[in-house]
Each structure stands twice: as structure tokens, then as C-alpha cells.
Coordinates of C-alpha atoms in Angstrom, one line a residue:
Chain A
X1 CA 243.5 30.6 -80.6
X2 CA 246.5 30.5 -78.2
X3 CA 248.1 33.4 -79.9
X4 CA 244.8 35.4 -79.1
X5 CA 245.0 34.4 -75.8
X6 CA 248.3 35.2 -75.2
X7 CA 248.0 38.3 -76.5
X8 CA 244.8 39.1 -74.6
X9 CA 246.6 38.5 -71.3
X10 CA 249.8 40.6 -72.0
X11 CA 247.2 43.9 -72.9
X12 CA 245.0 42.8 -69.5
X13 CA 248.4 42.7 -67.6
X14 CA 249.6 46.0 -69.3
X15 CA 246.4 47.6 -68.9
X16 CA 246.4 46.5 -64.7
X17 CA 250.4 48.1 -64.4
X18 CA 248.7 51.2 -66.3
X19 CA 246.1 51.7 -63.6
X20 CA 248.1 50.8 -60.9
X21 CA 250.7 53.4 -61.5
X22 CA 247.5 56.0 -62.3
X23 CA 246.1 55.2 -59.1
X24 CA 249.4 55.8 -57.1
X25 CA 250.3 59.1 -58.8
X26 CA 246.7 60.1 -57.8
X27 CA 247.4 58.8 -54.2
X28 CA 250.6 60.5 -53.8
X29 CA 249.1 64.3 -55.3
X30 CA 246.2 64.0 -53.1
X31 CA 248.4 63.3 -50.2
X32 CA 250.3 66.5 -51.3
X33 CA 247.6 68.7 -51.4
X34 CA 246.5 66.9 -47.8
X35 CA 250.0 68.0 -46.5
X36 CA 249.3 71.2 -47.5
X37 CA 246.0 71.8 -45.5
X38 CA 247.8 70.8 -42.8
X39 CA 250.2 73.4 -43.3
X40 CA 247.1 75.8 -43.7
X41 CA 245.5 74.5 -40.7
X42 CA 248.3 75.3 -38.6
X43 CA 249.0 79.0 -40.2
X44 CA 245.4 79.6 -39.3
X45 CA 245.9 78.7 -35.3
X46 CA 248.9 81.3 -35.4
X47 CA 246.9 83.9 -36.7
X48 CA 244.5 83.6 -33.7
X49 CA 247.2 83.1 -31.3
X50 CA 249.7 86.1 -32.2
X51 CA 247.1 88.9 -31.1
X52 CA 246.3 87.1 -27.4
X53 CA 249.9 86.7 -27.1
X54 CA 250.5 90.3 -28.0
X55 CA 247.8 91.3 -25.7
X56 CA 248.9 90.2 -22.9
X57 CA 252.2 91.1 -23.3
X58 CA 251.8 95.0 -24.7
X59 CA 251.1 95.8 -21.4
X60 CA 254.3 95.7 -19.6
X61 CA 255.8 96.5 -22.4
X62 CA 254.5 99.7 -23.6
X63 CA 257.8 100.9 -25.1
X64 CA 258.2 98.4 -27.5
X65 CA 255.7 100.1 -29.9
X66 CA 257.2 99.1 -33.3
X67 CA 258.1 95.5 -32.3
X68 CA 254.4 95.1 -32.6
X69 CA 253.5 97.0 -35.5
X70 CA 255.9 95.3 -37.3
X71 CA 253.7 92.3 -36.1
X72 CA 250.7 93.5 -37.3
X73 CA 252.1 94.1 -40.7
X74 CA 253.5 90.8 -41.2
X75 CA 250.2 88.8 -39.8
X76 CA 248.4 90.8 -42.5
X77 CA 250.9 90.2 -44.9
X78 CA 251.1 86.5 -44.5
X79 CA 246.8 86.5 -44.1
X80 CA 246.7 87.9 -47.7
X81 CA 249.5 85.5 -49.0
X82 CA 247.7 82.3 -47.6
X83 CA 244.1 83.5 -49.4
X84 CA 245.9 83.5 -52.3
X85 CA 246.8 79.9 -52.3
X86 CA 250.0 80.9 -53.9
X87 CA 253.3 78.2 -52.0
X88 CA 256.1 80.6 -52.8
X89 CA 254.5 83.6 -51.6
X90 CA 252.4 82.6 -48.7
X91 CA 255.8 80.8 -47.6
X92 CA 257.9 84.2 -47.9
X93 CA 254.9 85.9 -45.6
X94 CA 254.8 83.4 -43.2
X95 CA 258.7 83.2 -43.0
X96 CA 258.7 87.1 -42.7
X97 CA 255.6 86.6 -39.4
X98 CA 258.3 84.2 -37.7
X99 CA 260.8 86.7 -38.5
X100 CA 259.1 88.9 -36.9
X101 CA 257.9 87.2 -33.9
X102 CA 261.6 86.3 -32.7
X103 CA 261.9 89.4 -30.7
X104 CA 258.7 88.9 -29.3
X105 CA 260.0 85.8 -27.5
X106 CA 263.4 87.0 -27.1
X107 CA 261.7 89.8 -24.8
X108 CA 259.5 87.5 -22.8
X109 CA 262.6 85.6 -21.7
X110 CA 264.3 88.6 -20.5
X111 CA 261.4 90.4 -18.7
X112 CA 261.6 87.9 -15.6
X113 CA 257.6 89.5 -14.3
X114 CA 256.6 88.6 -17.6
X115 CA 257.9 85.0 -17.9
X116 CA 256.7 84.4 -14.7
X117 CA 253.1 85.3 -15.3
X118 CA 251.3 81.6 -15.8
X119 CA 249.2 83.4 -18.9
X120 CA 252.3 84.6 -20.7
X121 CA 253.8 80.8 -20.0
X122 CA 250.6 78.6 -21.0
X123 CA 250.7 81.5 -24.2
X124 CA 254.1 80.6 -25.1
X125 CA 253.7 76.9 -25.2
X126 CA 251.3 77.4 -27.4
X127 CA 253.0 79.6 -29.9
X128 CA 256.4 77.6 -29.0
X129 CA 253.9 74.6 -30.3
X130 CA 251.9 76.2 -33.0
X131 CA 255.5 77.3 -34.5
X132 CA 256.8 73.4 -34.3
X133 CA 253.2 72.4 -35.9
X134 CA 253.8 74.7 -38.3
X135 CA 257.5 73.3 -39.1
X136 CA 256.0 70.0 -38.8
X137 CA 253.3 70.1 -41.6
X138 CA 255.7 71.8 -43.7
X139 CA 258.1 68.9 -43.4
X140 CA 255.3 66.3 -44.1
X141 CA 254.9 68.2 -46.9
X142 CA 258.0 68.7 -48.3
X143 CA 258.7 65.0 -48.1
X144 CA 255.4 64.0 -49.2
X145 CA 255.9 66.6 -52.4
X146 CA 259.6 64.8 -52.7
X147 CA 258.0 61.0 -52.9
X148 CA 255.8 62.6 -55.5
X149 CA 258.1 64.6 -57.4
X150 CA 260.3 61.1 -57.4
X151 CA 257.8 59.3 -58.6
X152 CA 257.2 61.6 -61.7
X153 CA 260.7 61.5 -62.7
X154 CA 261.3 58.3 -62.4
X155 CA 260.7 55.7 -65.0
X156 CA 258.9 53.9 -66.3
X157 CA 256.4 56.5 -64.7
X158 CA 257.1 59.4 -65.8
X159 CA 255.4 58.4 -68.9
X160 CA 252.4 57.6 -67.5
X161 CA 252.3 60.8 -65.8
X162 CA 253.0 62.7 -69.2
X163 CA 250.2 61.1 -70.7
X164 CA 247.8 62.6 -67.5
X165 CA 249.9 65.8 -67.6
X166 CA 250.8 65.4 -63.5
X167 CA 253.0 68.6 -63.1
X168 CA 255.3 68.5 -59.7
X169 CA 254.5 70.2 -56.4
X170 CA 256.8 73.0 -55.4
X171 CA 258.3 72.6 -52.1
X172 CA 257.7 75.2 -49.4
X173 CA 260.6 76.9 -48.8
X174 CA 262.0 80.1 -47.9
X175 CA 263.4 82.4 -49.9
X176 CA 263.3 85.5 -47.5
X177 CA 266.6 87.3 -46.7
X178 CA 265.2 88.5 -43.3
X179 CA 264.3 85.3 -42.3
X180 CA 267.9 83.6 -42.9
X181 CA 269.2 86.9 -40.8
X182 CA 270.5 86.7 -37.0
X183 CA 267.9 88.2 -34.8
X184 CA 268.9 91.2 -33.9
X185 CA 267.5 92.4 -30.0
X186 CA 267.7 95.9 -29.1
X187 CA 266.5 97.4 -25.8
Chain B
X1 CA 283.8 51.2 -37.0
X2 CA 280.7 51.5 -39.5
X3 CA 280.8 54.4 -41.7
X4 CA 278.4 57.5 -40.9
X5 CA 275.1 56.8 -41.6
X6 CA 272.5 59.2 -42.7
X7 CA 269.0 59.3 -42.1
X8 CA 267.6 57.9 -44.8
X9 CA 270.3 55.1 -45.1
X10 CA 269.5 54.7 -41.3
X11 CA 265.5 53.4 -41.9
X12 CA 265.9 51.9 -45.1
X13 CA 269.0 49.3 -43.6
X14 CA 266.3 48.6 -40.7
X15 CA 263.6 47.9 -42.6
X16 CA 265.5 45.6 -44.8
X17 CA 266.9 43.9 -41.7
X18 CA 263.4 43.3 -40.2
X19 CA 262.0 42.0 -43.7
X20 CA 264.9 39.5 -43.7
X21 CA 264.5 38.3 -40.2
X22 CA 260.9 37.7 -40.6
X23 CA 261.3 35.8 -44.2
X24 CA 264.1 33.8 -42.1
X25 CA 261.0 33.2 -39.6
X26 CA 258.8 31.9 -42.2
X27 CA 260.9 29.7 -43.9
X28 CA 262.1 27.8 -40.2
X29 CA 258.5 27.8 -39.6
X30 CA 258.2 26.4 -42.9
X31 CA 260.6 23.6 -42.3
X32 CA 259.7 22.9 -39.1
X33 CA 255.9 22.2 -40.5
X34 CA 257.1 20.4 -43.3
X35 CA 259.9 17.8 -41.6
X36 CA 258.0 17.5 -38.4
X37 CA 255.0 16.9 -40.1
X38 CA 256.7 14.1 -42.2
X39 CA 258.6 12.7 -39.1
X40 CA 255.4 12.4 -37.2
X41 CA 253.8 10.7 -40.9
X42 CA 251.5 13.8 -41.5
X43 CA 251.4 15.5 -45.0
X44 CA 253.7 18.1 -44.7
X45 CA 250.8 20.9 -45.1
X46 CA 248.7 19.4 -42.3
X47 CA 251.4 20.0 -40.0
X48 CA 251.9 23.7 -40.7
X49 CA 248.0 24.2 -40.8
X50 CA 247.4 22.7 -37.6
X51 CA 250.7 25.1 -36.2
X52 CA 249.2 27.9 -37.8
X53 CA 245.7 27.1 -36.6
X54 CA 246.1 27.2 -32.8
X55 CA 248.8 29.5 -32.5
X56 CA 246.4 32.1 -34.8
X57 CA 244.0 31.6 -31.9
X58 CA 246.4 33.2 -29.7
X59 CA 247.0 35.8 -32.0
X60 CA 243.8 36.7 -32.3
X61 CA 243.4 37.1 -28.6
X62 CA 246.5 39.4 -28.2
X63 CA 244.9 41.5 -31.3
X64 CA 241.8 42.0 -30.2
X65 CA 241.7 42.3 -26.4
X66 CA 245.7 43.3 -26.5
X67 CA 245.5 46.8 -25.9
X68 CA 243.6 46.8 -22.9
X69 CA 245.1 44.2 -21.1
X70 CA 248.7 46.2 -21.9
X71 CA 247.3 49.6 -20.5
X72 CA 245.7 48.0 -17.4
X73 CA 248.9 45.7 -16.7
X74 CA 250.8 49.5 -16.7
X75 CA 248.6 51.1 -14.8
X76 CA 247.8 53.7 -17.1
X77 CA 245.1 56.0 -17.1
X78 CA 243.9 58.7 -20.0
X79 CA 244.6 62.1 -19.5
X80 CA 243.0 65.1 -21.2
X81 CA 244.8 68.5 -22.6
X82 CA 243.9 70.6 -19.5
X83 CA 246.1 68.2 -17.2
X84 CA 249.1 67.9 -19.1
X85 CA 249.2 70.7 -22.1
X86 CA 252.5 70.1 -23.2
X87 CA 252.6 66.6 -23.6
X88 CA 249.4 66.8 -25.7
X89 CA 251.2 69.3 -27.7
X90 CA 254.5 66.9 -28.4
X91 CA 252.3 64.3 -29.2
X92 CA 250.3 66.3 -32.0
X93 CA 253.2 67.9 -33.2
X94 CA 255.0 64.2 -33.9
X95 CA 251.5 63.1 -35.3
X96 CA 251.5 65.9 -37.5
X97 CA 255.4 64.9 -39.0
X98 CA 254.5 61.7 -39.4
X99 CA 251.0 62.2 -40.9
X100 CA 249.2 60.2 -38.6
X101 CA 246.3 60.6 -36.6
X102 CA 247.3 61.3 -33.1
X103 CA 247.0 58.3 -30.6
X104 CA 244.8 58.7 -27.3
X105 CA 247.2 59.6 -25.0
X106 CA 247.9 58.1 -20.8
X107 CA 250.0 58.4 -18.1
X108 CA 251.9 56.3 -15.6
X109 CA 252.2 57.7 -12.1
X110 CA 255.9 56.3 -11.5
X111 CA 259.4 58.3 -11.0
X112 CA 260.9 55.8 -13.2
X113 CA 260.9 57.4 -16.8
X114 CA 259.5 55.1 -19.5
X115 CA 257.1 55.2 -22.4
X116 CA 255.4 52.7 -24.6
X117 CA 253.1 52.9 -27.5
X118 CA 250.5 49.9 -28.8
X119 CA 247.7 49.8 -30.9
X120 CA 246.1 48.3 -34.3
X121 CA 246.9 51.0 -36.7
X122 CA 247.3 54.7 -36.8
X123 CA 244.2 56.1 -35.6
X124 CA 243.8 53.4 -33.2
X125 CA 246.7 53.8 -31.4
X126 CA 247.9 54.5 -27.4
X127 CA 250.7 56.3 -26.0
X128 CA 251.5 56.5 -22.0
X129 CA 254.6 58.3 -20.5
X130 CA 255.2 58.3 -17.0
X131 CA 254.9 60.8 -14.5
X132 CA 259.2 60.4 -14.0
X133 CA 259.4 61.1 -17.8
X134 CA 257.5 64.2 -18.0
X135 CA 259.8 65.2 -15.0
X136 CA 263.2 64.3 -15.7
X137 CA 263.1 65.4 -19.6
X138 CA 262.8 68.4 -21.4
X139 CA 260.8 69.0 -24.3
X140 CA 263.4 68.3 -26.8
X141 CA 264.4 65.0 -25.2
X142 CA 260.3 64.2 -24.9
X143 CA 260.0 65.1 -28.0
X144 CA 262.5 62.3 -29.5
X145 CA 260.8 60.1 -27.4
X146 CA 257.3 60.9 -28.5
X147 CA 258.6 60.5 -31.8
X148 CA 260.3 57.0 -31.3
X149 CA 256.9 55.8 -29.9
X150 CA 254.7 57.5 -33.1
X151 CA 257.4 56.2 -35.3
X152 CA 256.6 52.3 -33.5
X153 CA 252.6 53.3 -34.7
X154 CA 252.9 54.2 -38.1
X155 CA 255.7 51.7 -38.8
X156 CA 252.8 49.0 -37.6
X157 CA 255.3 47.3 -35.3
X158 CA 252.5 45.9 -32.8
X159 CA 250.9 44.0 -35.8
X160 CA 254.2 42.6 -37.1
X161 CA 255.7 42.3 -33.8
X162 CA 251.9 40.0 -33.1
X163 CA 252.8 38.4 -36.5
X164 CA 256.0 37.2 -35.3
X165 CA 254.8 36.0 -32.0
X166 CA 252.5 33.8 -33.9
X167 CA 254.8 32.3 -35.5
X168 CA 257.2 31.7 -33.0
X169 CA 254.6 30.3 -31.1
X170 CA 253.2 27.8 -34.2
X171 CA 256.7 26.7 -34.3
X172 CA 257.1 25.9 -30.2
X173 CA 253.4 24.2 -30.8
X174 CA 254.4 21.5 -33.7
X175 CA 257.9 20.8 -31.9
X176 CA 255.6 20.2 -28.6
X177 CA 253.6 18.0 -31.0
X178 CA 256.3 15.9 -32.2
X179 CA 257.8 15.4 -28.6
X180 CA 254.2 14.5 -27.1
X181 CA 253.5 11.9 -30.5
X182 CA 257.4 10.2 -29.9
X183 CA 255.8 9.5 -26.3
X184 CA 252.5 7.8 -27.5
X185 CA 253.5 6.7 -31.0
X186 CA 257.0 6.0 -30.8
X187 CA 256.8 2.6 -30.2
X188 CA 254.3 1.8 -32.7
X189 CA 256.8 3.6 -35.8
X190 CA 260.2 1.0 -34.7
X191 CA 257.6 -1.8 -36.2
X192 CA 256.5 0.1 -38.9
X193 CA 257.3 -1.6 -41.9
X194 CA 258.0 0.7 -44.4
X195 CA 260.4 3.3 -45.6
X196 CA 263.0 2.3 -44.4
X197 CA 267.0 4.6 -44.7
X198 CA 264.8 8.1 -45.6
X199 CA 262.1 7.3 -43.1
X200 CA 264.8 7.6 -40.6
X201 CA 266.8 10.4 -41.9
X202 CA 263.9 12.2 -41.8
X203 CA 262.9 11.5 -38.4
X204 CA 266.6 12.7 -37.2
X205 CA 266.3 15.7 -39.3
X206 CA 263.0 16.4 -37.2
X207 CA 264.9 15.0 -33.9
X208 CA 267.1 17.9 -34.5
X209 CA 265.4 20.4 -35.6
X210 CA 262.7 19.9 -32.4
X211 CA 265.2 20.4 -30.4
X212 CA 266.8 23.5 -32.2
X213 CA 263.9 25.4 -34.0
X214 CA 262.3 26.6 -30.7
X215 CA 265.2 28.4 -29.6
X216 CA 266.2 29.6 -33.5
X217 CA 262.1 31.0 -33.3
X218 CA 263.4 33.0 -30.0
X219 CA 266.7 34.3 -31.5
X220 CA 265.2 35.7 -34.8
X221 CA 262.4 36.7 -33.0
X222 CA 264.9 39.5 -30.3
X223 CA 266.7 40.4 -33.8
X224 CA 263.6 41.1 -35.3
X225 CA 262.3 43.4 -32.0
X226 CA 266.0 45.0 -31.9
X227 CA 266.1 45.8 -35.5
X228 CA 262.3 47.8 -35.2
X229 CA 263.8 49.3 -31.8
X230 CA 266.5 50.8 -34.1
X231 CA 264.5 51.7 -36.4
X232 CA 262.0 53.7 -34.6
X233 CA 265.3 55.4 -33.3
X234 CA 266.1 56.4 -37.0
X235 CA 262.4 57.6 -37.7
X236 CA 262.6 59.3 -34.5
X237 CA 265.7 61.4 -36.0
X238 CA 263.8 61.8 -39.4
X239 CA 260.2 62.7 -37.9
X240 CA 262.2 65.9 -35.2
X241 CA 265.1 66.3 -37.8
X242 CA 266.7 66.3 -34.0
X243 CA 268.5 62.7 -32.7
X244 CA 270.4 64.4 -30.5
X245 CA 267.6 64.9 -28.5
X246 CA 266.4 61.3 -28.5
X247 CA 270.3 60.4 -27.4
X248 CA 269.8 62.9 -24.8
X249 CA 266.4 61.0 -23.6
X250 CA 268.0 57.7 -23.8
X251 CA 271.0 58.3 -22.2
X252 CA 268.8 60.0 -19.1
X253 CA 266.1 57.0 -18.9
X254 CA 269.1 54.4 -19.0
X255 CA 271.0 56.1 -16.2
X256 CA 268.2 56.6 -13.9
X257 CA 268.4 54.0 -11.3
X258 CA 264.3 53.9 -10.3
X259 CA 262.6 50.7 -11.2
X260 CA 259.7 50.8 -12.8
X261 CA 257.1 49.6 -10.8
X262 CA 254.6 47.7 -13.1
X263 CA 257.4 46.6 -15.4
X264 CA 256.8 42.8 -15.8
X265 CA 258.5 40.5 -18.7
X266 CA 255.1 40.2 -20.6
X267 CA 255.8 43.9 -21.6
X268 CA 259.0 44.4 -21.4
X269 CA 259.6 44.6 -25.0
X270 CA 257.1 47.2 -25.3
X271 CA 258.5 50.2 -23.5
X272 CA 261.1 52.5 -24.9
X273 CA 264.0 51.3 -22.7
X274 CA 263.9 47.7 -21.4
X275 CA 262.7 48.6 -17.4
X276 CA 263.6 44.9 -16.5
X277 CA 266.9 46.4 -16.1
X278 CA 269.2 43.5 -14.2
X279 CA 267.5 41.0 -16.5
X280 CA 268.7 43.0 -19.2
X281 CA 272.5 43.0 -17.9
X282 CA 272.0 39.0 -16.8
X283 CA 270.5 37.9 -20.1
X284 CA 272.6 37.0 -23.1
X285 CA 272.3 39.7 -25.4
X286 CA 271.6 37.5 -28.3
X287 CA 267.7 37.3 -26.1
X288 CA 267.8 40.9 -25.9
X289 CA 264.5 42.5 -26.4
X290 CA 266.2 46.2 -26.8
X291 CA 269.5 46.5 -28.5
X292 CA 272.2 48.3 -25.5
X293 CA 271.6 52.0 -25.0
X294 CA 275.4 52.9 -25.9
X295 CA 275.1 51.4 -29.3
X296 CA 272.0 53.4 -29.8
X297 CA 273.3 56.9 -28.6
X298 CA 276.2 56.0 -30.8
X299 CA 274.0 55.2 -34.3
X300 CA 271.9 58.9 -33.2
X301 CA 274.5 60.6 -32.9
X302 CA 276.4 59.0 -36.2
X303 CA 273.4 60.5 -38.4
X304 CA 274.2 64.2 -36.3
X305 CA 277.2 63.8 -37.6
X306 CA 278.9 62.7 -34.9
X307 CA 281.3 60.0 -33.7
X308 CA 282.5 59.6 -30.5
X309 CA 286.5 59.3 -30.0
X310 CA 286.5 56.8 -27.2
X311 CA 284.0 54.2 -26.0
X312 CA 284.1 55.4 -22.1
X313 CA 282.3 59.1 -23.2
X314 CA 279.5 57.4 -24.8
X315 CA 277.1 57.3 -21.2
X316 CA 278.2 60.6 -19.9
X317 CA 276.2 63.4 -20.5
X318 CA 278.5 66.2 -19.2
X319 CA 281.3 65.9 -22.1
X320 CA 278.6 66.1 -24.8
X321 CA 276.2 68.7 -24.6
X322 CA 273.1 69.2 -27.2
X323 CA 271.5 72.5 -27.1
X324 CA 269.1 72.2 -23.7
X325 CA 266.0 74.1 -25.2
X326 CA 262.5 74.6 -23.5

């Protein structure tokens, strides 16, 4: 009798760890793909913002044609690369908008009617924000993916999530050449 | 000199600090239930039960009705987005790195600089700056300190910190008890009959320890708060990936000689930098709510990567200068 009991506790105590883990690798891939919307979320506000921003600005600065056609490319660019739900390639777009919006700001700060217009200002905040939100989210989700991606490897874990087939999150990075680049500002 | 410290080093020798201080608080309050309970004749349980009883009360109080009394003792009053733009930004962008719902969010009309945070969890949670902070610092220095007072939220230091206070306060309560019983029922135990050599050993033990444990409660107690101060410095660092701008803000609020009008003791230990500022110089530091600002540029700056070369630089702004951006 003893025996059975025994053993019937051992597979009830097994069986509890089994879960436990489950649950957690669940918990930590749905917080992954949370961090992630996040990121979205914020990608989305930029897209709004970058044409009032542009807007207001294009006219004192007729001249500047091709800064904002190179703008407009990218914001389509990244746009397309988001839909796709694809990490590596929606984070090359996006990294190649930021790129591209550096002059942008570089110019406001030099045009002192511009910086001194209380639209342009409140705009910038917002973009200077939207950019840190967007930097933000993809910390969180970098070092959410790296708790998860820990967590696989590790063991006794990682045999548990072979069993379930979890795969690991890529991290958002940014494998862009022009983004790594100095900004160059020509007038 | 302690070695450089990274950031991830940084919050994981906190929290082990903080979890060792507060096991060292349950096991004195432990003792002091158990051997003043048996000096007074009580089973030892009864004593820490009663101790954990009444000063749970009080707890309960400071949980539930806490947070207003704290923002109304400030004088703090809730803004909205159209008043103050880019505060409601730096708040939402440290929400967003730390993955927490942002807190409702106040201000303090004072020149002083100062900020605290408070609140139940994440999602129920308050931040107020003053009017001085939004003034003196710029948004890389607000944003380390937005992020010190978000990293105080999700860390859940209000409920520990409520935790601890409880049992600081259980432990003051059964060493009251056992003073107010020596007056009443003293007399009566130097005719008891029984026990004898370990009857009295004990009731030494608990002599001693009635005298000692209150003021062990309060010790543990400032190491615990100065451990989650420094730690919400470290998450600070992790949540902008900047300490350099928190040192910046510290080293600003710490210099600025304004008092802080509605600073009282009560909530002293809830603001970023202590405002009870000569109390803070007076006291032994040992009671110290807030570890010394130096020591806490110094550990920000150690996980930049820097260390200073002499002591004397460590308050002076000018021959150390982080990147001012807007």
C-alpha cells in the first residue's frame, strides 16, 4: 500500500513542476508577443505624427525638397514592413524612418523662426517622445524576449519546452548600415 | 573601493540585501514573540498573534486609506496632459520600459525639487513632482527621476515598505506589553513557585531583548528603506539605459537649498531625496531613511563606467558633465 502511495505522490508532485514550468513558458511568450504590440502601438503614433510634423515645417523650408521625399519613402517602407508582421524587416524599415528623420530635427534646431514657433515645439515633443516610446517598447521587449529565450535554454526547462516545441523570439535589432551612419547635414 | 558594478549586478545585490533585512526582521520579531511571550507566561504563539493582531490593524489603515492621506499631507493635486505635456510624456515613456501601467500623475506647487511615488500596485499607482523639479531639471535628469519613482511601483516597495512597518510596529507593541505586565504583574511572578533557574533566564533574556529589539526593529527597518532607495536607483539606470542622468538629478535636488514646504517626518522616507534636510545631516546615519547622495552619484556613475579619482569632485557638477539634452 505504502509503496503505491509513495509512488502516487512522486508522479502528483512531478506532474505539478510539469505544469508549473508549462504555465510560465506560456506566461513569458505571451508577455513577448504583448511587448511587441507595444512596439507596434508606438510605430503606429509615428506614422500619424511624421506628416503633421512635416507639414508644418515644409513651409519655411521649401528648399529642402528631397529631405522629405526621402521621408515619404521610408514611412511607406516601414508601413509595409510592419503589415507584414515580419521583426527583422519591420525593424530595418523603421531604423531606416529614424534614419531618415534625423535631418529633420537637425534642421528645426538650426532654423531659429522655426524652433521658435510653439506648433513646431509642442510637434517636436511629441516625436522627441514618440521616438523614446518607441526605444522604450523595444527595450521591454528585447528584455522580455531575453527572460524568455533564458528560460528555454536553460535546464531542466528546456525539455519541457521541446516537448511543446516553444521556438525563441528574435530580438528587435538593427541591422541597417544607414542607421549606424553619422548623420550627415547639408545646407 | 568596491569593484565596478553593472546593471544587472547592481538590482540583483539590492534585492538580495532587502530579502535578507526583512528575513532578519521576521526572525527578531519572531524571537521577540516567542521570549517575551514566555517571560510574560504566555505560550510563545499567543504572543506573536496578539503582536501581529494589532499592529495588522494599523496596517490595514495605512493600506487602505494610505494614499490619500500621503497626497493630501503633500498638497498635491492631479494634473491632466494639456497642463504639463512633457511630464505626462516621461511618465509614459518610463511606464512603457518598465511594462507597467502608467500611475495617475500630480503636482506640488513648491520651488523645492522633490518627487515621490505611492500606491497598491502597478495600475494603482501615484506620482507627484513639484513645480521646482519640472523647473530646475531637464528632461534627461526628469527622466531618471521618473524612472526611480516607476521603478519604486513595480518593485512594490509601498507594500513591503507597509510590511515592514508592521512588523516593526508588532515588535514595539509586545515589548510595550511586557514593560506594562512587569508593572502590574511583577510582583505576583517573585512568589511564583515554580520554574525556578530557566524561569529566570528567560525572563532576563526578555529583560534584554525589551529593551534592545525596538531599536534593532528601527535599524533593520532604515537598512531595509536604504537598500530599496538604491535599488530603484539601479532600476532607474536599467529602465533609461541613462544613470548619468539620474546622478545629474540627484546631485541638483541635493544642492538646492529651498525647503520643501510640506515635507514632514511621516513622509520623509517617501520622496526621492530626504527634504528633512538638517535632520538628515543631525541624525546618525545608521536611522537614515535615504542612503547620502554622494554614495549614490558614486554607485550611478560606477555602472556608466565611471569612478571618480577623488572624493571632493563627487557634488560638483561643473568637472563632470553628461550630455545636457532637451
Amino acid at each position: 500500500m505504502v509503496p503505491w502511495l509513495i509512488a502516487l505522490g512522486a508522479f502528483v508532485l512531478i506532474a505539478l513542476w510539469f505544469a508549473a514550468v508549462y504555465n510560465g513558458l506560456i506566461a513569458l511568450r505571451n508577455q513577448v508577443k504583448n511587448a511587441w504590440s507595444q512596439i507596434d502601438i508606438q510605430l503606429k503614433r509615428r506614422y500619424d505624427l511624421i506628416p503633421n510634423l512635416v507639414n508644418t515645417v515644409k513651409g519655411f523650408m521649401k528648399h529642402e525638397k528631397d529631405i522629405f521625399e526621402k521621408i515619404a519613402t521610408a514611412r511607406q517602407a516601414a508601413m509595409a514592413a510592419g503589415a507584414s508582421g515580419n521583426v527583422a524587416a519591420t525593424a530595418q524599415a523603421e531604423g531606416a524612418l529614424a534614419a531618415a528623420m534625423r535631418p529633420l530635427f537637425a534642421l528645426v534646431e538650426n532654423y531659429p523662426d522655426l524652433k521658435s514657433n510653439q506648433n513646431v515645439q509642442s510637434l517636436m515633443e511629441e516625436l522627441t517622445s514618440t521616438e523614446n516610446k518607441i526605444s522604450f517598447s523595444r527595450q521591454l521587449y528585447n528584455d522580455v524576449v531575453t527572460q524568455f529565450n533564458t528560460k528555454l535554454e536553460s535546464i531542466p526547462t528546456n525539455v519541457i519546452a521541446g516537448m511543446f516545441q516553444f521556438k525563441a523570439a528574435e530580438f528587435f535589432q538593427v541591422e541597417n548600415a544607414v542607421e549606424r551612419q553619422a548623420v550627415k547635414v547639408e545646407f | 573601493m568596491e569593484a565596478r558594478v553593472n546593471l544587472y549586478q547592481a538590482k540583483s545585490r539590492n534585492r538580495r540585501d532587502s530579502v535578507l533585512l526583512f528575513l532578519g526582521m521576521g526572525i527578531l520579531f519572531g524571537l521577540a514573540g516567542a521570549l517575551i511571550g514566555g517571560g510574560l507566561g504566555m505560550p510563545p504563539l499567543g504572543g506573536v498573534a496578539i503582536g501581529l493582531a494589532v499592529a495588522g490593524i494599523q496596517g490595514a489603515v495605512g493600506w487602505f486609506a494610505g494614499d490619500e492621506i500621503v497626497l493630501s499631507m503633500s498638497g498635491a493635486r492631479e494634473v491632466d496632459y494639456a497642463e504639463f505635456p512633457q511630464l505626462f510624456n516621461v511618465v509614459e515613456e518610463m511606464s512603457i520600459a518598465a511594462g507597467i501601467p502608467a500611475p495617475r500623475i500630480f503636482v506640488i506647487e513648491d520651488s523645492a525639487p522633490n518627487a515621490f511615488a505611492t500606491g497598491k500596485k502597478p495600475g494603482k499607482a501615484y506620482v507627484a513632482v513639484t513645480t521646482g523639479l519640472l523647473d530646475k531639471l531637464n528632461r534627461e535628469e526628469l527622466q531618471g527621476v521618473i524612472g526611480h519613482e516607476i521603478a519604486h511601483i513595480r518593485n512594490g516597495d509601498v507594500r513591503f515598505g507597509i510590511l515592514m512597518a508592521v512588523l516593526v510596529g508588532a515588535i514595539v507593541l509586545l515589548c510595550d506589553m511586557f514593560w506594562r505586565s512587569m508593572r502590574f504583574g511583577g510582583a505576583r511572578r517573585s512568589r511564583s513557585s515554580k520554574g525556578g533557574s530557566a524561569t529566570a533566564i528567560l525572563f532576563v533574556l526578555a529583560v534584554l531583548f525589551a529593551i534592545l529589539a525596538p531599536i534593532l526593529a528601527k535599524i533593520i527597518q532604515m537598512a531595509w528603506s536604504r537598500q530599496r532607495e538604491y535599488l530603484a536607483d539601479a532600476s532607474s539606470a536599467e529602465l533609461t539605459r541613462n544613470p548619468l542622468g539620474l546622478a545629474s538629478a540627484l546631485r541638483k535636488i541635493a544642492h538646492d537649498p529651498e525647503p520643501l514646504e510640506a515635507a514632514n517626518r511621516a513622509m520623509q522616507h517617501l520622496y526621492i531625496v530626504n527634504p528633512v534636510k538638517p535632520l538628515e545631516e543631525r541624525a546618525k546615519l545608521v536611522f537614515a531613511t535615504h542612503p547620502p547622495v554622494e554614495e549614490r552619484v558614486r554607485r550611478l556613475e560606477s555602472i556608466a563606467g565611471f569612478q571618480r579619482l577623488s572624493e571632493a569632485e563627487n557634488l560638483d557638477s561643473q568637472s563632470f558633465a553628461p550630455s545636457q539634452g532637451q
